[in-house]
Coordinates of C-alpha atoms in Angstrom, one line a residue:
Chain A
M11 CA -1.2 119.8 47.1
I12 CA -1.5 121.6 50.5
V13 CA 1.1 124.0 51.9
S14 CA 2.1 125.4 55.2
I15 CA 4.2 128.3 55.4
I16 CA 5.9 128.4 59.4
G17 CA 6.4 131.8 60.4
L18 CA 4.0 134.7 58.9
G19 CA 6.1 137.7 58.7
L20 CA 7.3 139.6 55.8
I21 CA 9.1 136.9 54.0
G22 CA 6.4 134.1 54.7
G23 CA 3.3 136.5 54.3
S24 CA 4.6 137.4 51.2
V25 CA 5.6 133.8 50.1
G26 CA 1.6 132.9 51.1
K27 CA 0.2 135.7 49.4
R28 CA 1.8 135.3 46.1
L29 CA 1.4 131.2 46.0
R30 CA -2.6 131.8 46.7
E31 CA -2.5 134.2 43.7
V32 CA -1.0 132.0 41.3
G33 CA -2.6 128.9 42.7
F34 CA 0.3 127.2 43.5
A35 CA -1.5 124.7 45.8
D36 CA -5.4 123.5 46.8
Q37 CA -4.8 124.7 50.4
I38 CA -1.9 127.4 51.9
L39 CA -2.0 126.8 55.4
G40 CA -0.3 129.2 57.9
V41 CA 1.5 128.9 61.4
D42 CA 2.4 131.4 63.7
L43 CA 3.7 131.4 67.6
S44 CA 1.5 134.5 67.7
D45 CA -2.2 134.1 67.4
E46 CA -2.3 137.9 66.6
N47 CA -0.2 137.6 63.4
A48 CA -1.9 134.3 62.6
Q49 CA -5.2 135.7 62.4
K50 CA -3.6 139.0 60.8
A51 CA -2.5 136.7 58.2
V52 CA -5.6 135.2 57.1
Q53 CA -7.6 138.8 57.2
L54 CA -5.0 140.2 55.0
G55 CA -5.3 136.9 52.9
L56 CA -1.7 135.6 52.9
V57 CA -2.9 132.2 53.9
D58 CA -6.1 130.3 53.7
E59 CA -6.1 129.0 57.2
A60 CA -4.4 129.4 60.5
V61 CA -3.5 126.0 62.1
A62 CA -1.4 124.5 64.7
Y63 CA 1.9 123.6 63.9
Q64 CA 1.1 119.7 64.5
Q65 CA -1.7 119.9 62.0
A66 CA 0.6 121.4 59.3
V67 CA 3.5 118.8 59.9
S68 CA 0.8 116.1 59.5
V69 CA -1.2 117.0 56.5
S70 CA 1.3 118.9 54.3
D71 CA 3.2 118.3 51.1
L72 CA 5.4 121.3 51.3
I73 CA 6.4 122.7 54.5
I74 CA 8.0 126.3 54.3
L75 CA 10.1 127.5 57.3
A76 CA 10.3 131.5 56.9
I77 CA 11.5 131.9 61.0
P78 CA 14.7 133.7 62.2
V79 CA 17.6 131.1 61.6
D80 CA 18.2 130.4 65.1
G81 CA 14.8 128.8 64.9
M82 CA 15.5 127.0 62.1
S83 CA 18.4 125.1 63.3
K84 CA 16.5 123.9 66.2
L85 CA 13.2 123.1 64.3
L86 CA 14.6 121.1 61.6
P87 CA 16.1 117.9 63.0
S88 CA 12.6 117.4 64.9
L89 CA 10.2 118.4 62.0
L90 CA 12.2 116.3 59.5
S91 CA 12.1 113.2 62.0
Q92 CA 8.3 113.9 62.2
I93 CA 7.2 114.3 58.1
S94 CA 5.9 111.6 56.0
D95 CA 8.5 110.3 53.0
Q96 CA 6.1 112.2 50.8
T97 CA 6.7 115.7 52.7
T98 CA 9.3 118.4 51.2
V99 CA 10.5 121.0 53.7
M100 CA 12.1 124.2 52.7
D101 CA 13.8 126.9 54.4
L102 CA 13.8 130.2 53.6
G103 CA 16.9 131.5 55.9
S104 CA 19.1 134.4 55.1
T105 CA 22.3 131.8 56.6
K106 CA 22.6 128.5 55.1
E107 CA 26.1 126.8 56.5
Q108 CA 24.8 126.1 60.1
I109 CA 21.1 125.0 58.7
C110 CA 22.8 122.3 56.6
L111 CA 25.0 121.5 59.5
A112 CA 22.1 121.0 61.8
V113 CA 20.4 118.5 59.4
Q114 CA 23.6 116.7 58.1
G115 CA 23.4 112.8 58.5
H116 CA 19.4 113.0 59.2
P117 CA 17.6 110.1 57.9
N118 CA 15.1 112.5 56.0
R119 CA 18.1 115.1 54.9
K120 CA 17.1 114.2 51.2
N121 CA 13.5 115.7 52.0
F122 CA 14.8 118.7 52.8
V123 CA 15.7 122.0 50.6
A124 CA 18.2 125.0 51.6
A125 CA 17.0 127.7 49.9
H126 CA 17.7 131.7 50.5
P127 CA 15.5 134.3 48.7
I128 CA 17.5 137.3 48.1
A129 CA 14.4 139.5 48.8
G130 CA 13.3 142.1 51.6
T131 CA 12.7 145.1 53.0
E132 CA 13.3 147.0 55.9
N133 CA 9.7 146.2 57.2
S134 CA 8.5 143.3 59.2
G135 CA 5.4 141.6 60.4
P136 CA 2.2 140.1 58.0
E137 CA 1.1 143.8 57.6
A138 CA 4.5 144.3 55.7
A139 CA 4.0 141.2 53.3
F140 CA 3.2 141.9 49.3
S141 CA 2.9 139.4 46.7
T142 CA 5.6 140.9 44.2
L143 CA 8.5 140.8 46.9
F144 CA 10.3 138.0 45.0
E145 CA 9.6 139.2 41.5
G146 CA 12.4 139.2 39.4
K147 CA 14.9 138.8 42.3
T148 CA 17.5 135.8 42.7
G149 CA 16.6 132.4 44.7
I150 CA 19.6 130.2 45.9
I151 CA 19.5 126.4 46.6
C152 CA 22.3 125.4 48.5
D153 CA 23.7 121.9 48.6
A154 CA 21.3 120.6 46.0
E155 CA 22.9 117.5 45.6
E156 CA 21.7 116.6 49.3
S157 CA 17.9 116.6 48.3
Q158 CA 16.1 114.2 46.3
V159 CA 15.3 115.2 42.9
S160 CA 11.2 114.9 44.0
S161 CA 12.3 117.7 46.8
Y162 CA 14.5 119.7 44.8
E163 CA 11.8 120.1 41.9
L164 CA 8.9 120.9 44.0
A165 CA 10.8 123.6 45.8
K166 CA 12.5 125.1 42.7
S167 CA 9.0 125.4 40.9
C168 CA 8.0 127.2 44.3
L169 CA 10.7 129.6 43.9
D170 CA 10.0 129.9 40.1
Q171 CA 6.4 130.8 40.9
L172 CA 7.3 133.6 43.4
G173 CA 8.6 135.1 40.2
M174 CA 12.5 134.2 41.2
H175 CA 15.7 133.4 39.1
V176 CA 17.1 130.1 40.5
I177 CA 20.6 129.5 41.3
E178 CA 22.8 127.0 43.1
M179 CA 25.6 127.4 45.5
G180 CA 27.7 125.5 48.2
S181 CA 25.8 126.4 51.7
K182 CA 29.6 127.6 53.1
S183 CA 30.3 129.5 49.9
H184 CA 26.8 131.3 50.0
D185 CA 27.6 132.3 53.7
L186 CA 30.8 133.8 52.9
H187 CA 29.4 135.9 49.9
I188 CA 26.7 136.8 51.5
A189 CA 28.5 138.1 54.5
Y190 CA 29.6 140.6 52.0
V191 CA 27.1 141.7 50.0
S192 CA 23.9 141.7 52.5
H193 CA 25.0 141.0 56.1
I194 CA 27.8 143.5 56.3
S195 CA 25.2 146.3 54.6
H196 CA 22.8 145.7 57.5
I197 CA 25.9 146.5 60.1
S198 CA 27.1 149.5 58.2
S199 CA 23.4 150.9 58.3
F200 CA 22.3 149.8 61.9
V201 CA 25.9 151.5 63.3
L202 CA 25.5 154.5 61.3
G203 CA 21.8 155.0 62.4
Q204 CA 23.0 154.7 66.1
T205 CA 26.3 156.7 65.5
V206 CA 23.8 159.9 64.2
L207 CA 21.1 159.4 66.9
E208 CA 23.9 159.4 69.8
I209 CA 25.6 162.5 68.6
E210 CA 22.6 164.3 67.2
K211 CA 20.5 165.0 70.8
N212 CA 18.4 167.3 69.0
E213 CA 16.4 165.3 66.4
A214 CA 14.7 168.4 64.9
N215 CA 18.4 168.6 63.3
I216 CA 18.4 165.2 61.6
F217 CA 14.8 165.8 60.7
N218 CA 15.0 169.0 58.6
L219 CA 18.5 168.2 57.4
A220 CA 18.6 164.5 56.2
G221 CA 18.2 164.0 52.4
S222 CA 17.4 161.0 50.4
G223 CA 20.8 160.2 50.5
F224 CA 20.8 159.7 54.1
A225 CA 17.7 157.7 54.1
S226 CA 19.1 155.5 51.3
T227 CA 22.1 154.5 53.7
V228 CA 20.3 154.1 56.9
R229 CA 17.1 152.4 55.5
L230 CA 18.4 148.5 56.6
A231 CA 18.7 150.5 60.2
K232 CA 15.2 150.2 60.2
S233 CA 15.4 146.5 60.0
S234 CA 14.0 143.8 62.6
P235 CA 16.8 143.0 65.4
Q236 CA 15.3 139.8 66.5
M237 CA 15.8 138.6 63.0
W238 CA 19.2 139.6 62.2
A239 CA 21.0 139.0 65.7
P240 CA 20.5 135.2 64.6
I241 CA 21.9 135.6 61.4
F242 CA 25.1 137.6 62.6
K243 CA 25.8 135.0 65.1
Q244 CA 25.3 132.1 62.7
N245 CA 27.5 133.3 59.8
K246 CA 30.2 135.4 62.5
K247 CA 33.2 134.2 60.8
H248 CA 32.6 135.4 57.5
I249 CA 30.9 138.7 59.0
S250 CA 33.5 139.5 61.5
T251 CA 36.4 139.2 58.5
A252 CA 33.7 141.6 56.1
L253 CA 33.5 144.0 58.9
G254 CA 37.4 143.9 60.1
A255 CA 38.1 145.0 56.3
Y256 CA 35.4 147.6 56.3
I257 CA 36.9 149.1 59.4
D258 CA 40.2 149.4 58.3
N259 CA 39.2 150.8 54.9
L260 CA 37.4 153.4 57.1
A261 CA 40.4 154.2 59.4
T262 CA 42.5 154.6 56.1
F263 CA 40.0 156.9 54.9
K264 CA 39.9 159.2 57.5
A265 CA 43.5 159.2 58.0
L266 CA 43.5 160.5 54.0
L267 CA 40.7 163.2 55.3
D268 CA 42.7 164.2 58.5
Q269 CA 45.9 164.6 56.5
G270 CA 44.3 166.5 53.7
E271 CA 45.0 163.8 51.0
E272 CA 42.6 164.9 48.4
D273 CA 43.9 162.9 45.5
A274 CA 44.4 159.8 47.4
M275 CA 40.6 160.4 48.8
I276 CA 39.3 160.9 44.8
A277 CA 41.1 157.5 44.1
C278 CA 39.2 155.5 46.4
M279 CA 35.9 156.9 45.7
D280 CA 37.1 156.6 41.8
N281 CA 37.3 152.6 42.9
A282 CA 34.1 152.5 44.5
N283 CA 32.4 153.9 42.0
E284 CA 33.1 150.3 40.2
I285 CA 30.0 149.1 42.3
R286 CA 27.7 151.3 39.5
R287 CA 29.4 149.4 36.3
V288 CA 29.0 145.9 38.7
L289 CA 25.5 146.6 39.8
N290 CA 24.1 147.8 36.2
G291 CA 26.1 145.0 34.6
I292 CA 27.6 147.4 32.5
E293 CA 30.8 146.4 30.7
S294 CA 32.6 149.4 30.9
K295 CA 33.0 152.1 33.6
K296 CA 31.5 155.2 32.2
K297 CA 33.4 158.0 34.2
N298 CA 31.7 161.0 35.6
D299 CA 32.4 164.0 33.3
N300 CA 34.6 165.8 35.3
H301 CA 32.6 169.2 35.7
I302 CA 33.8 172.5 36.5
K303 CA 36.1 172.9 39.3
E304 CA 37.2 176.4 39.4
I305 CA 36.7 179.6 37.0
V306 CA 38.8 182.2 38.2
Chain B
M19 CA 14.7 189.2 35.2
I20 CA 18.1 187.6 33.8
V21 CA 19.1 184.5 35.8
S22 CA 22.6 182.7 35.3
I23 CA 23.6 179.3 36.3
I24 CA 27.4 178.6 36.8
G25 CA 27.8 175.0 36.6
L26 CA 25.5 172.9 34.5
G27 CA 25.5 169.6 36.6
L28 CA 23.0 167.8 38.1
I29 CA 22.2 170.7 40.8
G30 CA 22.9 173.5 38.3
G31 CA 20.7 171.8 35.5
S32 CA 17.7 170.8 37.3
V33 CA 17.7 174.4 39.0
G34 CA 17.6 175.8 35.4
K35 CA 14.9 173.3 34.3
R36 CA 12.4 174.1 37.0
L37 CA 12.6 178.1 36.6
R38 CA 12.3 177.7 33.0
E39 CA 9.2 175.5 33.7
V40 CA 7.7 178.0 36.4
G41 CA 8.7 181.3 34.2
F42 CA 11.0 182.5 36.9
A43 CA 12.8 184.9 34.7
D44 CA 13.0 186.1 31.4
Q45 CA 15.9 184.6 30.3
I46 CA 18.1 181.8 32.2
L47 CA 21.6 181.7 31.0
G48 CA 24.0 178.8 31.6
V49 CA 27.9 178.7 32.0
D50 CA 29.9 175.6 32.0
L51 CA 33.9 175.1 31.9
S52 CA 32.9 172.1 29.4
D53 CA 31.6 173.4 26.1
E54 CA 30.1 169.9 25.5
N55 CA 28.0 169.9 29.0
A56 CA 26.8 173.7 28.1
Q57 CA 25.5 172.8 24.6
K58 CA 24.1 169.7 26.1
A59 CA 22.1 171.7 29.0
V60 CA 20.6 173.7 25.8
Q61 CA 19.7 170.7 23.9
L62 CA 18.2 169.2 26.9
G63 CA 16.2 172.4 27.6
L64 CA 18.1 173.4 31.1
V65 CA 18.8 176.6 29.8
D66 CA 17.4 179.0 27.5
E67 CA 21.3 179.7 26.1
A68 CA 25.0 178.9 26.9
V69 CA 27.2 182.1 27.5
A70 CA 30.5 182.9 28.5
Y71 CA 31.4 183.2 32.2
Q72 CA 32.0 187.1 31.8
Q73 CA 28.8 188.1 29.9
A74 CA 26.6 186.3 32.6
V75 CA 28.5 188.2 35.0
S76 CA 27.3 191.8 33.8
V77 CA 24.1 191.3 32.5
S78 CA 22.1 189.1 35.4
D79 CA 20.4 190.0 38.1
L80 CA 20.8 186.7 40.0
I81 CA 23.9 184.7 39.7
I82 CA 23.7 180.8 40.9
L83 CA 26.7 178.9 41.2
A84 CA 26.5 175.3 41.4
I85 CA 30.1 174.1 40.9
P86 CA 32.1 172.0 43.6
V87 CA 32.6 174.1 46.8
D88 CA 36.5 174.5 46.2
G89 CA 35.7 176.3 43.3
M90 CA 32.9 178.3 45.2
S91 CA 35.6 179.6 47.5
K92 CA 38.4 180.4 44.8
L93 CA 35.5 182.1 42.6
L94 CA 33.0 184.3 45.2
P95 CA 35.7 187.1 45.8
S96 CA 36.4 187.9 42.4
L97 CA 33.0 187.7 41.4
L98 CA 31.3 189.6 44.0
S99 CA 34.0 192.3 43.0
Q100 CA 32.8 192.4 39.4
I101 CA 29.1 192.4 39.8
S102 CA 26.5 195.4 39.9
D103 CA 25.4 196.9 43.4
Q104 CA 21.9 195.5 41.9
T105 CA 23.0 191.8 41.4
T106 CA 22.6 188.9 43.6
V107 CA 24.7 185.9 44.2
M108 CA 23.7 182.8 45.5
D109 CA 25.6 179.5 46.2
L110 CA 24.2 175.9 46.4
G111 CA 27.4 174.1 47.7
S112 CA 26.9 171.6 50.5
T113 CA 29.3 173.2 52.8
K114 CA 29.0 176.4 54.1
E115 CA 31.5 177.7 57.1
Q116 CA 34.4 178.0 54.5
I117 CA 32.3 179.6 51.6
C118 CA 31.1 182.4 54.1
L119 CA 34.4 182.7 55.5
A120 CA 35.8 183.4 51.7
V121 CA 33.5 186.5 51.3
Q122 CA 33.6 187.8 54.8
G123 CA 34.3 191.5 54.9
H124 CA 34.0 191.5 51.3
P125 CA 32.2 195.3 50.3
N126 CA 29.4 193.4 48.5
R127 CA 29.1 190.2 51.0
K128 CA 25.6 192.0 51.3
N129 CA 24.8 190.7 47.7
F130 CA 25.5 187.1 48.6
V131 CA 23.2 184.6 49.8
A132 CA 24.8 181.3 51.2
A133 CA 22.3 178.4 50.5
H134 CA 22.3 174.5 50.4
P135 CA 19.6 172.7 48.8
I136 CA 19.4 169.4 50.7
A137 CA 18.8 167.6 47.6
G138 CA 20.7 165.6 45.1
T139 CA 21.0 161.8 43.6
E140 CA 24.3 159.8 43.0
N141 CA 24.3 160.6 39.2
S142 CA 26.0 163.7 37.8
G143 CA 26.1 165.8 34.8
P144 CA 23.5 168.2 32.8
E145 CA 21.6 164.6 31.4
A146 CA 21.1 163.8 35.1
A147 CA 19.2 166.9 35.8
F148 CA 15.5 167.1 36.3
S149 CA 13.1 169.6 37.5
T150 CA 11.4 168.0 40.4
L151 CA 14.8 167.3 42.1
F152 CA 14.1 170.0 44.6
E153 CA 10.3 169.6 45.1
G154 CA 9.3 169.0 49.0
K155 CA 13.0 169.1 49.9
T156 CA 14.8 171.3 52.9
G157 CA 16.8 174.6 51.7
I158 CA 19.0 176.1 54.0
I159 CA 20.3 179.7 53.6
C160 CA 22.9 180.2 56.3
D161 CA 24.3 183.5 57.9
A162 CA 20.9 185.1 56.4
E163 CA 21.8 188.5 58.6
E164 CA 24.8 189.2 56.2
S165 CA 22.7 189.6 53.0
Q166 CA 20.7 192.7 52.5
V167 CA 17.0 192.1 52.4
S168 CA 16.5 192.1 48.6
S169 CA 19.0 189.6 47.8
Y170 CA 17.9 187.5 50.5
E171 CA 14.3 188.1 49.1
L172 CA 15.4 187.3 45.5
A173 CA 17.4 183.8 46.7
K174 CA 14.2 182.6 48.9
S175 CA 12.0 183.1 46.3
C176 CA 14.3 181.1 43.8
L177 CA 14.2 178.3 46.7
D178 CA 10.2 178.8 46.7
Q179 CA 9.9 178.2 43.4
L180 CA 12.0 175.2 43.1
G181 CA 9.3 173.9 45.6
M182 CA 11.9 173.9 48.5
H183 CA 11.2 174.4 52.4
V184 CA 13.5 177.1 53.3
I185 CA 15.2 177.5 57.0
E186 CA 17.9 179.3 58.4
M187 CA 20.9 178.3 60.2
G188 CA 24.3 179.7 61.3
S189 CA 27.0 178.5 58.7
K190 CA 29.2 177.0 61.4
S191 CA 26.0 174.7 62.9
H192 CA 25.2 173.6 59.3
D193 CA 28.5 172.6 58.5
L194 CA 28.6 170.6 62.1
H195 CA 24.9 168.8 61.5
I196 CA 25.5 168.2 57.9
A197 CA 28.4 166.2 58.7
Y198 CA 26.6 163.5 60.4
V199 CA 23.3 163.4 58.3
S200 CA 24.7 163.7 55.1
H201 CA 28.8 163.7 54.6
I202 CA 29.5 160.6 56.6
S203 CA 26.6 158.9 54.6
H204 CA 28.7 159.2 51.6
I205 CA 32.0 158.1 53.2
S206 CA 30.2 155.0 54.9
S207 CA 28.8 154.1 51.3
F208 CA 32.2 154.8 49.2
V209 CA 33.9 152.6 51.4
L210 CA 31.6 150.0 51.9
G211 CA 31.2 149.8 48.2
Q212 CA 35.3 150.0 47.9
T213 CA 35.6 147.1 50.7
V214 CA 33.0 144.5 48.8
L215 CA 35.0 145.0 45.5
E216 CA 38.4 144.5 47.0
I217 CA 37.0 141.3 48.5
E218 CA 34.6 140.1 46.0
K219 CA 37.2 139.5 43.5
N220 CA 34.4 137.6 41.2
E221 CA 32.2 140.1 40.1
A222 CA 29.5 137.6 39.3
N223 CA 28.8 136.8 43.2
I224 CA 28.1 140.6 43.9
F225 CA 26.0 140.4 40.6
N226 CA 24.0 137.3 41.9
L227 CA 23.7 138.1 45.3
A228 CA 23.3 141.6 45.7
G229 CA 19.7 142.4 46.8
S230 CA 18.0 145.7 47.0
G231 CA 19.2 146.3 50.7
F232 CA 22.9 146.3 49.4
A233 CA 21.6 148.5 46.4
S234 CA 20.3 151.0 48.7
T235 CA 23.2 151.0 51.2
V236 CA 25.8 151.4 48.6
R237 CA 23.9 154.0 46.0
L238 CA 25.8 156.7 47.3
A239 CA 29.0 155.1 46.4
K240 CA 28.1 156.2 42.7
S241 CA 28.7 159.6 43.5
S242 CA 31.2 161.8 41.9
P243 CA 34.6 162.1 43.5
Q244 CA 35.4 165.3 41.7
M245 CA 32.3 166.8 43.6
W246 CA 32.9 165.2 46.9
A247 CA 36.4 165.2 47.7
P248 CA 36.5 169.0 48.1
I249 CA 33.4 168.8 50.6
F250 CA 35.4 166.3 52.5
K251 CA 38.3 168.7 52.7
Q252 CA 36.1 171.8 53.5
N253 CA 34.2 170.0 56.5
K254 CA 37.3 167.9 57.7
K255 CA 36.9 168.6 61.2
H256 CA 33.4 167.6 61.6
I257 CA 33.6 165.2 59.4
S258 CA 36.8 163.5 61.0
T259 CA 34.9 163.6 64.5
A260 CA 31.9 161.8 63.1
L261 CA 34.0 159.4 61.3
G262 CA 35.6 158.6 64.4
A263 CA 32.6 158.0 66.2
Y264 CA 31.1 155.7 63.5
I265 CA 34.3 153.7 63.5
D266 CA 34.4 153.2 67.0
N267 CA 30.8 152.0 67.3
L268 CA 31.7 149.5 64.2
A269 CA 34.6 148.4 66.4
T270 CA 32.2 147.9 69.4
F271 CA 29.8 145.7 67.2
K272 CA 32.3 143.6 65.9
A273 CA 33.5 142.9 69.4
L274 CA 30.1 142.2 70.6
L275 CA 29.9 139.8 67.5
D276 CA 33.1 138.3 68.3
Q277 CA 32.2 137.6 71.8
G278 CA 29.0 136.0 70.7
E279 CA 27.1 138.9 72.6
E280 CA 23.4 138.5 71.3
D281 CA 21.8 140.5 73.5
A282 CA 23.9 143.4 73.5
M283 CA 23.7 143.4 69.7
I284 CA 20.1 143.6 69.8
A285 CA 20.3 146.4 72.1
C286 CA 22.5 148.4 69.6
M287 CA 20.2 147.5 66.6
D288 CA 17.0 148.6 68.9
N289 CA 18.7 152.0 69.6
A290 CA 19.5 152.4 65.7
N291 CA 15.6 151.4 64.9
E292 CA 15.0 154.7 66.4
I293 CA 16.0 156.3 63.2
R294 CA 12.6 155.1 61.7
R295 CA 10.6 157.4 64.3
V296 CA 12.6 160.5 63.4
L297 CA 12.8 159.7 59.8
N298 CA 9.2 159.1 59.7
G299 CA 8.6 161.8 62.3
I300 CA 6.5 159.8 64.3
E301 CA 5.9 160.4 68.0
S302 CA 6.4 156.8 69.5
K303 CA 8.3 154.2 68.5
K304 CA 6.4 151.2 66.9
K305 CA 8.1 148.2 68.0
N306 CA 8.5 145.7 65.6
D307 CA 6.6 142.5 66.6
N308 CA 9.0 139.8 67.8
H309 CA 8.1 137.0 65.5
I310 CA 8.6 133.4 66.0
K311 CA 12.0 132.6 67.7
E312 CA 11.9 129.1 68.1
I313 CA 8.9 126.6 67.8
V314 CA 10.3 123.0 69.2

């Protein structure tokens, strides 16, 4: 089997590295608009060989797309028109509804599998790739009923080999929920980074005073704008709703702060503490002990 | 030398554990309003012995306060009135201006050192304590000129032994800058956690779809409300300004999103990317390569 990966950044490069390690295919080919990236990917052992896009399309059993989501929507219809009936195409984009709409009704829609691996870091490019990026993470296949069984099974076995736990969702539902648990976090972080940089003209203060909490909260502000702007655009409706709710809640918290409503602030934070239980998958909320508040 | 730690949570417990390990004192005593916490601290080896507050005050050469900041402001004037002239008191609170104001003009102000170790985790209580919490982090001593040399030197050597890099600042300046690089991050995170929990009634979606990016951004939402509410209250003025700027920037970003202004969104995110350079302390911004945007 020949697998081609289109886009050799963090995601595509990490897929190639892992698939090579586990021997998923006879050959892993790589395609990138940047010759420099393509050569780096070969040097770093992410793919066996860098080839031209048309060559990849004509020889591959599985073509994996790991490019920005606006590129996916533009590329997929023509790509599906060029492939043989035995070829499967899988995308790894962070939005799914518009990508699925772009290929709706296409004669080769059945050859396409819409996937989203919930994995990534704030770093970009082939140098950022590593083979365990997907290990233990969730991989989502959307609108699975639109894919033919053979293509679905090939795509799923690929995600399995990446170490992912695979679940299925509708593409619309995916975009709604991912707006809340991924996309809005990125905006929250980008804008926090921007705000602190605007106000703290003296960077030495940030450098000296920033602790691990700040670093954690603004980590995503290091992410690639070129990758994220198309995601925000494609999932605009849901992100706008989520962002509106976030801004409203921040404004409410600010009002409580300004009015000195300490108990109400604590109630908000108590609610937010629930996230610990959800993220840990623990059944019952373990209240933090209320330590010494005053000794007089 | 006898050292007492008042408040045996994450911070106080971690101080005790480290000071015991490095042999900083002949004896490390611990005080906590909760007998359960005090006993746990002894069992966990955070302190040599749990004692009553009055006993700690009468026998200690160095008294370290690690309780919520409202408790500090209330406790400090009476504590300074009770100590001998040879005793030094150091607080480890996350706000400094009101704490310093609370002891301004006190006859024993010179025995007090106002400190803030920029270290912590989202966990609370003696079980969360670990001896390397402060290693390599910044410790701030505020209004150092108000402390007598012997007290300053004892407090500094304690922070040194915790593994901290010690710098000095005015208490007002501290509170202004820490609002931006610490306090606002916590609010951003608390409110993000709250917002996602409100909207995602089906927690399975959060559980399945949340990636490491979300976990990183909401990590601080797990923090103790009882500890943070008094901090927000004491640093209300600066936090309110910072939060207002953050909300305004989020509203601007939302408007760009709603209007489809992709280039302007990218410009915002490019600015935010600068945080990578600042946090890494790297001189020149290393632009992320602009990967494949479209292949058609």
